């Protein structure tokens, strides 16, 4: 029987641990604040942003909400970020992506001081991860490491295959698995014989962005499968990048969609906010 890795439960445990830490900090007179910036009204972004604010409220972190017009200029947004950088009350700055096309995302990310970059997207934080120094780590891959550790899944020495090479998931995921002494392969859309590569994996992390793409013939018997994707299928039901029903009988452990990786991203964002406050 495959172990179903319960991201909802594990994220709840992490949030409860953080709630206690925040409450202890409050007793010392220390408040934590996260600035949450949304530009425009993209419905998916609104859902994510609201969930982040709800998590803040649950844990006891103040969320400072900035809901900006789609037409805001890059200069105006940069000005807000500089103000938040200089504001001693603010511990973390989150700019929900994607941004409208007239604003350069990398320019905005680079403007956030690395000490408040709780998303872990700033090049200084990415570089720190690369060379094993302290810094904020992108929340989704950091959450996946927590899922594995808290499910007692050993990473050291394992063949880890990450499908996807994005800056937010694939690349940091690979570096984190490497830091845990995994043997890491990064596969992507241009990989030759993806099936053969994926079938090498003891731990297969899938962030390919294609609904139910990974079928049983991509998976080695007994592998651990982590599904980062989230889509709606033809019946409007949520599904991942992995054909869950097709692979479940072959794997030793798997994350469901929903309720696997998704809830971990917010839990790790909250963790980064608390870390930020502790480092101040
Ligand atoms: N858009 C999609 N995922 C994320 C995320 O983790 N952080 C931010 N800021 N925007 C996103």
mmCIF file of C-alpha atoms and ligand atoms in Angstrom:
data_model
loop_
_atom_site.group_PDB
_atom_site.id
_atom_site.type_symbol
_atom_site.label_atom_id
_atom_site.label_comp_id
_atom_site.label_asym_id
_atom_site.label_seq_id
_atom_site.Cartn_x
_atom_site.Cartn_y
_atom_site.Cartn_z
ATOM 1 C CA UNK A 1 0.000 0.000 0.000
ATOM 2 C CA UNK A 2 1.334 3.383 -0.982
ATOM 3 C CA UNK A 3 1.873 5.973 1.718
ATOM 4 C CA UNK A 4 -0.224 9.055 0.939
ATOM 5 C CA UNK A 5 1.832 12.058 1.994
ATOM 6 C CA UNK A 6 -0.662 14.334 3.726
ATOM 7 C CA UNK A 7 0.436 17.904 3.005
ATOM 8 C CA UNK A 8 -2.631 19.322 4.659
ATOM 9 C CA UNK A 9 -1.807 17.617 7.957
ATOM 10 C CA UNK A 10 1.936 18.361 7.806
ATOM 11 C CA UNK A 11 1.357 22.016 6.889
ATOM 12 C CA UNK A 12 -1.078 22.303 9.795
ATOM 13 C CA UNK A 13 1.562 20.898 12.165
ATOM 14 C CA UNK A 14 4.092 23.450 10.893
ATOM 15 C CA UNK A 15 1.589 26.298 11.248
ATOM 16 C CA UNK A 16 0.799 25.215 14.798
ATOM 17 C CA UNK A 17 4.503 25.116 15.676
ATOM 18 C CA UNK A 18 4.896 28.603 14.216
ATOM 19 C CA UNK A 19 1.839 29.887 16.079
ATOM 20 C CA UNK A 20 3.498 28.912 19.354
ATOM 21 C CA UNK A 21 6.768 30.589 18.352
ATOM 22 C CA UNK A 22 4.932 33.778 17.355
ATOM 23 C CA UNK A 23 3.011 33.815 20.600
ATOM 24 C CA UNK A 24 6.293 33.476 22.569
ATOM 25 C CA UNK A 25 7.784 36.347 20.539
ATOM 26 C CA UNK A 26 4.716 38.472 21.286
ATOM 27 C CA UNK A 27 5.284 37.929 24.994
ATOM 28 C CA UNK A 28 8.757 39.436 24.487
ATOM 29 C CA UNK A 29 7.041 42.395 22.792
ATOM 30 C CA UNK A 30 8.007 41.358 19.262
ATOM 31 C CA UNK A 31 5.401 41.618 16.487
ATOM 32 C CA UNK A 32 5.861 40.162 13.004
ATOM 33 C CA UNK A 33 4.548 41.868 9.864
ATOM 34 C CA UNK A 34 4.383 40.701 6.265
ATOM 35 C CA UNK A 35 3.660 43.159 3.442
ATOM 36 C CA UNK A 36 1.539 41.412 0.799
ATOM 37 C CA UNK A 37 1.459 43.183 -2.559
ATOM 38 C CA UNK A 38 -0.940 42.269 -5.347
ATOM 39 C CA UNK A 39 -0.984 44.181 -8.626
ATOM 40 C CA UNK A 40 -4.261 43.863 -10.538
ATOM 41 C CA UNK A 41 -7.074 41.422 -9.862
ATOM 42 C CA UNK A 42 -6.018 38.115 -11.419
ATOM 43 C CA UNK A 43 -8.493 35.662 -9.799
ATOM 44 C CA UNK A 44 -5.904 32.904 -9.183
ATOM 45 C CA UNK A 45 -3.531 35.426 -7.579
ATOM 46 C CA UNK A 46 -6.394 36.722 -5.404
ATOM 47 C CA UNK A 47 -7.015 33.192 -4.100
ATOM 48 C CA UNK A 48 -3.311 32.705 -3.256
ATOM 49 C CA UNK A 49 -3.012 36.138 -1.659
ATOM 50 C CA UNK A 50 -6.133 35.607 0.458
ATOM 51 C CA UNK A 51 -4.854 32.222 1.622
ATOM 52 C CA UNK A 52 -1.548 33.823 2.592
ATOM 53 C CA UNK A 53 -3.345 36.531 4.583
ATOM 54 C CA UNK A 54 -5.528 33.901 6.279
ATOM 55 C CA UNK A 55 -2.438 31.915 7.276
ATOM 56 C CA UNK A 56 -0.898 35.098 8.722
ATOM 57 C CA UNK A 57 -4.039 35.704 10.790
ATOM 58 C CA UNK A 58 -4.020 32.095 12.066
ATOM 59 C CA UNK A 59 -0.386 32.225 13.140
ATOM 60 C CA UNK A 60 -0.508 35.752 14.577
ATOM 61 C CA UNK A 61 1.497 37.545 11.898
ATOM 62 C CA UNK A 62 0.229 41.001 10.850
ATOM 63 C CA UNK A 63 -0.419 41.147 7.132
ATOM 64 C CA UNK A 64 -0.164 44.585 5.557
ATOM 65 C CA UNK A 65 -2.230 44.444 2.410
ATOM 66 C CA UNK A 66 -1.360 46.442 -0.741
ATOM 67 C CA UNK A 67 -3.921 45.931 -3.499
ATOM 68 C CA UNK A 68 -2.611 48.003 -6.397
ATOM 69 C CA UNK A 69 -4.137 48.987 -9.721
ATOM 70 C CA UNK A 70 -3.112 46.959 -12.772
ATOM 71 C CA UNK A 71 -1.913 50.261 -14.297
ATOM 72 C CA UNK A 72 0.578 51.146 -11.556
ATOM 73 C CA UNK A 73 3.951 52.078 -13.062
ATOM 74 C CA UNK A 74 7.136 50.144 -12.384
ATOM 75 C CA UNK A 75 8.588 53.272 -10.771
ATOM 76 C CA UNK A 76 5.651 53.588 -8.359
ATOM 77 C CA UNK A 77 5.885 49.922 -7.398
ATOM 78 C CA UNK A 78 9.631 50.257 -6.860
ATOM 79 C CA UNK A 79 9.009 53.293 -4.645
ATOM 80 C CA UNK A 80 6.635 51.233 -2.467
ATOM 81 C CA UNK A 81 9.231 48.481 -2.170
ATOM 82 C CA UNK A 82 11.968 50.938 -1.170
ATOM 83 C CA UNK A 83 9.626 52.351 1.515
ATOM 84 C CA UNK A 84 8.868 48.850 2.825
ATOM 85 C CA UNK A 85 12.591 47.977 2.757
ATOM 86 C CA UNK A 86 13.233 50.977 5.029
ATOM 87 C CA UNK A 87 10.239 50.382 7.298
ATOM 88 C CA UNK A 88 11.490 48.701 10.502
ATOM 89 C CA UNK A 89 8.002 47.337 11.263
ATOM 90 C CA UNK A 90 8.040 45.181 8.102
ATOM 91 C CA UNK A 91 9.786 41.806 8.373
ATOM 92 C CA UNK A 92 8.844 40.355 5.003
ATOM 93 C CA UNK A 93 7.814 41.640 1.565
ATOM 94 C CA UNK A 94 5.825 39.454 -0.801
ATOM 95 C CA UNK A 95 4.989 40.563 -4.334
ATOM 96 C CA UNK A 96 2.516 38.100 -5.822
ATOM 97 C CA UNK A 97 3.566 36.941 -9.300
ATOM 98 C CA UNK A 98 2.862 37.180 -12.173
ATOM 99 C CA UNK A 99 3.019 40.956 -12.595
ATOM 100 C CA UNK A 100 1.469 42.837 -15.538
ATOM 101 C CA UNK A 101 3.700 42.756 -18.618
ATOM 102 C CA UNK A 102 4.752 46.422 -18.353
ATOM 103 C CA UNK A 103 6.544 45.662 -15.061
ATOM 104 C CA UNK A 104 9.801 43.705 -15.116
ATOM 105 C CA UNK A 105 9.563 40.966 -12.489
ATOM 106 C CA UNK A 106 13.305 40.611 -12.048
ATOM 107 C CA UNK A 107 13.655 44.342 -11.414
ATOM 108 C CA UNK A 108 11.017 44.152 -8.670
ATOM 109 C CA UNK A 109 12.459 41.013 -7.074
ATOM 110 C CA UNK A 110 15.957 42.520 -7.099
ATOM 111 C CA UNK A 111 14.657 45.673 -5.380
ATOM 112 C CA UNK A 112 13.514 43.798 -2.261
ATOM 113 C CA UNK A 113 16.278 43.699 0.351
ATOM 114 C CA UNK A 114 17.377 40.047 0.653
ATOM 115 C CA UNK A 115 16.713 40.153 4.424
ATOM 116 C CA UNK A 116 12.966 40.713 3.725
ATOM 117 C CA UNK A 117 12.722 38.471 0.641
ATOM 118 C CA UNK A 118 10.598 35.795 2.314
ATOM 119 C CA UNK A 119 9.813 34.235 -1.092
ATOM 120 C CA UNK A 120 13.514 33.422 -1.520
ATOM 121 C CA UNK A 121 13.560 34.766 -5.083
ATOM 122 C CA UNK A 122 16.313 37.415 -4.765
ATOM 123 C CA UNK A 123 19.573 36.433 -6.536
ATOM 124 C CA UNK A 124 21.472 36.784 -3.232
ATOM 125 C CA UNK A 125 19.212 34.209 -1.585
ATOM 126 C CA UNK A 126 19.367 31.908 -4.622
ATOM 127 C CA UNK A 127 23.169 32.226 -4.588
ATOM 128 C CA UNK A 128 23.290 31.490 -0.852
ATOM 129 C CA UNK A 129 21.304 28.294 -1.444
ATOM 130 C CA UNK A 130 23.705 27.337 -4.234
ATOM 131 C CA UNK A 131 26.801 27.580 -2.028
ATOM 132 C CA UNK A 132 25.184 26.303 1.184
ATOM 133 C CA UNK A 133 24.988 29.619 3.046
ATOM 134 C CA UNK A 134 22.088 30.834 5.161
ATOM 135 C CA UNK A 135 19.288 32.630 3.313
ATOM 136 C CA UNK A 136 15.622 32.397 2.438
ATOM 137 C CA UNK A 137 14.669 29.401 0.318
ATOM 138 C CA UNK A 138 11.825 29.331 -2.201
ATOM 139 C CA UNK A 139 8.763 28.077 -0.342
ATOM 140 C CA UNK A 140 7.473 25.238 -2.556
ATOM 141 C CA UNK A 141 10.753 23.286 -2.743
ATOM 142 C CA UNK A 142 11.457 23.994 0.939
ATOM 143 C CA UNK A 143 7.999 22.578 1.687
ATOM 144 C CA UNK A 144 8.747 19.436 -0.321
ATOM 145 C CA UNK A 145 11.874 18.796 1.778
ATOM 146 C CA UNK A 146 9.676 19.096 4.884
ATOM 147 C CA UNK A 147 7.138 16.659 3.409
ATOM 148 C CA UNK A 148 9.902 14.105 2.807
ATOM 149 C CA UNK A 149 11.577 14.580 6.197
ATOM 150 C CA UNK A 150 8.369 14.521 8.196
ATOM 151 C CA UNK A 151 7.268 11.369 6.318
ATOM 152 C CA UNK A 152 10.596 9.708 7.276
ATOM 153 C CA UNK A 153 11.705 9.416 3.666
ATOM 154 C CA UNK A 154 15.499 9.275 3.436
ATOM 155 C CA UNK A 155 17.034 11.528 0.752
ATOM 156 C CA UNK A 156 20.770 10.864 1.261
ATOM 157 C CA UNK A 157 22.198 8.587 -1.408
ATOM 158 C CA UNK A 158 18.916 8.366 -3.333
ATOM 159 C CA UNK A 159 18.477 8.911 -7.060
ATOM 160 C CA UNK A 160 16.410 12.102 -7.232
ATOM 161 C CA UNK A 161 14.967 13.254 -10.547
ATOM 162 C CA UNK A 162 13.384 16.708 -10.756
ATOM 163 C CA UNK A 163 11.290 17.318 -13.865
ATOM 164 C CA UNK A 164 11.164 21.077 -14.442
ATOM 165 C CA UNK A 165 13.840 23.768 -14.284
ATOM 166 C CA UNK A 166 12.005 26.919 -13.184
ATOM 167 C CA UNK A 167 13.719 29.423 -10.911
ATOM 168 C CA UNK A 168 10.938 29.047 -8.327
ATOM 169 C CA UNK A 169 10.651 25.242 -8.154
ATOM 170 C CA UNK A 170 12.925 23.066 -10.322
ATOM 171 C CA UNK A 171 16.288 24.728 -9.758
ATOM 172 C CA UNK A 172 15.982 25.353 -5.982
ATOM 173 C CA UNK A 173 14.446 21.870 -5.554
ATOM 174 C CA UNK A 174 17.519 20.317 -7.154
ATOM 175 C CA UNK A 175 19.869 22.321 -4.938
ATOM 176 C CA UNK A 176 17.953 21.359 -1.781
ATOM 177 C CA UNK A 177 17.979 17.654 -2.665
ATOM 178 C CA UNK A 178 21.703 17.940 -3.364
ATOM 179 C CA UNK A 179 22.218 19.641 0.013
ATOM 180 C CA UNK A 180 20.476 16.598 1.553
ATOM 181 C CA UNK A 181 23.027 14.366 -0.228
ATOM 182 C CA UNK A 182 20.699 13.102 -2.939
ATOM 183 C CA UNK A 183 22.088 12.226 -6.370
ATOM 184 C CA UNK A 184 20.224 14.738 -8.481
ATOM 185 C CA UNK A 185 19.199 14.852 -12.135
ATOM 186 C CA UNK A 186 17.291 17.813 -13.578
ATOM 187 C CA UNK A 187 15.097 16.827 -16.512
ATOM 188 C CA UNK A 188 13.002 19.170 -18.645
ATOM 189 C CA UNK A 189 11.025 19.535 -21.860
ATOM 190 C CA UNK A 190 14.173 19.068 -23.990
ATOM 191 C CA UNK A 191 15.371 15.950 -22.140
ATOM 192 C CA UNK A 192 15.840 12.986 -24.477
ATOM 193 C CA UNK A 193 13.924 9.898 -23.384
ATOM 194 C CA UNK A 194 12.274 11.486 -20.368
ATOM 195 C CA UNK A 195 10.645 8.163 -19.472
ATOM 196 C CA UNK A 196 13.983 6.436 -19.113
ATOM 197 C CA UNK A 197 15.370 9.295 -17.006
ATOM 198 C CA UNK A 198 12.264 9.494 -14.783
ATOM 199 C CA UNK A 199 12.328 5.719 -14.235
ATOM 200 C CA UNK A 200 15.780 6.022 -12.600
ATOM 201 C CA UNK A 201 14.268 7.996 -9.739
ATOM 202 C CA UNK A 202 13.888 6.781 -6.173
ATOM 203 C CA UNK A 203 12.418 10.235 -5.542
ATOM 204 C CA UNK A 204 10.634 11.823 -8.512
ATOM 205 C CA UNK A 205 9.614 15.481 -8.202
ATOM 206 C CA UNK A 206 7.316 16.560 -11.011
ATOM 207 C CA UNK A 207 6.881 20.244 -11.869
ATOM 208 C CA UNK A 208 6.289 19.989 -15.590
ATOM 209 C CA UNK A 209 3.066 21.999 -15.767
ATOM 210 C CA UNK A 210 1.108 19.467 -17.860
ATOM 211 C CA UNK A 211 -2.005 17.818 -16.404
ATOM 212 C CA UNK A 212 -1.624 14.079 -15.609
ATOM 213 C CA UNK A 213 1.431 13.844 -17.874
ATOM 214 C CA UNK A 214 3.365 11.378 -15.707
ATOM 215 C CA UNK A 215 1.857 7.951 -16.207
ATOM 216 C CA UNK A 216 2.940 4.613 -14.692
ATOM 217 C CA UNK A 217 5.573 4.021 -17.383
ATOM 218 C CA UNK A 218 7.554 7.047 -16.102
ATOM 219 C CA UNK A 219 7.749 5.621 -12.583
ATOM 220 C CA UNK A 220 10.021 2.959 -11.077
ATOM 221 C CA UNK A 221 8.301 0.454 -8.794
ATOM 222 C CA UNK A 222 8.582 1.652 -5.185
ATOM 223 C CA UNK A 223 9.488 5.248 -6.084
ATOM 224 C CA UNK A 224 8.390 8.274 -4.050
ATOM 225 C CA UNK A 225 6.446 10.682 -6.278
ATOM 226 C CA UNK A 226 5.999 14.377 -5.437
ATOM 227 C CA UNK A 227 3.488 16.226 -7.635
ATOM 228 C CA UNK A 228 3.884 20.017 -7.807
ATOM 229 C CA UNK A 229 1.277 20.566 -10.536
ATOM 230 C CA UNK A 230 -2.234 21.882 -10.062
ATOM 231 C CA UNK A 231 -4.761 21.951 -12.894
ATOM 232 C CA UNK A 232 -8.435 21.380 -13.600
ATOM 233 C CA UNK A 233 -9.279 18.270 -15.593
ATOM 234 C CA UNK A 234 -12.063 17.986 -18.184
ATOM 235 C CA UNK A 235 -14.617 17.529 -15.355
ATOM 236 C CA UNK A 236 -13.351 20.661 -13.595
ATOM 237 C CA UNK A 237 -11.775 18.480 -10.886
ATOM 238 C CA UNK A 238 -8.351 19.437 -9.499
ATOM 239 C CA UNK A 239 -5.501 17.247 -10.705
ATOM 240 C CA UNK A 240 -1.712 17.348 -10.771
ATOM 241 C CA UNK A 241 1.078 16.698 -13.263
ATOM 242 C CA UNK A 242 0.894 13.016 -12.293
ATOM 243 C CA UNK A 243 -1.769 10.491 -13.291
ATOM 244 C CA UNK A 244 -2.454 9.688 -9.616
ATOM 245 C CA UNK A 245 -4.801 6.737 -10.146
ATOM 246 C CA UNK A 246 -2.463 5.287 -12.764
ATOM 247 C CA UNK A 247 0.690 5.355 -10.609
ATOM 248 C CA UNK A 248 -0.678 4.807 -7.081
ATOM 249 C CA UNK A 249 -0.265 1.008 -7.269
ATOM 250 C CA UNK A 250 3.371 1.316 -8.315
ATOM 251 C CA UNK A 251 4.744 3.886 -5.835
ATOM 252 C CA UNK A 252 5.844 3.581 -2.193
ATOM 253 C CA UNK A 253 4.638 7.111 -1.422
ATOM 254 C CA UNK A 254 2.892 9.932 -3.269
ATOM 255 C CA UNK A 255 1.487 13.413 -2.697
ATOM 256 C CA UNK A 256 -2.170 13.894 -3.656
ATOM 257 C CA UNK A 257 -3.560 16.933 -5.521
ATOM 258 C CA UNK A 258 -5.075 18.806 -3.786
ATOM 259 C CA UNK A 259 -3.695 18.349 -0.262
ATOM 260 C CA UNK A 260 -0.076 17.507 -1.068
ATOM 261 C CA UNK A 261 2.523 20.106 -2.006
ATOM 262 C CA UNK A 262 0.103 23.069 -2.263
ATOM 263 C CA UNK A 263 -0.549 23.726 1.428
ATOM 264 C CA UNK A 264 3.180 23.450 2.189
ATOM 265 C CA UNK A 265 4.069 26.552 0.159
ATOM 266 C CA UNK A 266 2.135 28.839 2.486
ATOM 267 C CA UNK A 267 3.379 27.061 5.617
ATOM 268 C CA UNK A 268 6.976 27.654 4.491
ATOM 269 C CA UNK A 269 6.229 31.287 3.665
ATOM 270 C CA UNK A 270 5.015 31.689 7.241
ATOM 271 C CA UNK A 271 8.173 29.930 8.436
ATOM 272 C CA UNK A 272 10.316 32.400 6.463
ATOM 273 C CA UNK A 273 8.438 35.341 8.023
ATOM 274 C CA UNK A 274 9.153 34.030 11.517
ATOM 275 C CA UNK A 275 12.823 33.427 10.577
ATOM 276 C CA UNK A 276 13.013 36.969 9.245
ATOM 277 C CA UNK A 277 11.725 38.374 12.534
ATOM 278 C CA UNK A 278 14.191 36.233 14.512
ATOM 279 C CA UNK A 279 17.069 37.542 12.396
ATOM 280 C CA UNK A 280 16.191 41.205 12.893
HETATM 281 N N1 LIG B 1 3.046 33.100 -7.879
HETATM 282 C C1 LIG B 1 2.965 31.762 -7.927
HETATM 283 N N2 LIG B 1 3.656 31.212 -6.909
HETATM 284 C C2 LIG B 1 4.173 32.234 -6.193
HETATM 285 C C3 LIG B 1 4.966 32.307 -5.013
HETATM 286 O O1 LIG B 1 5.361 31.312 -4.404
HETATM 287 N N3 LIG B 1 5.274 33.562 -4.592
HETATM 288 C C4 LIG B 1 4.877 34.679 -5.245
HETATM 289 N N4 LIG B 1 5.258 35.854 -4.765
HETATM 290 N N5 LIG B 1 4.141 34.634 -6.342
HETATM 291 C C5 LIG B 1 3.793 33.418 -6.814
#
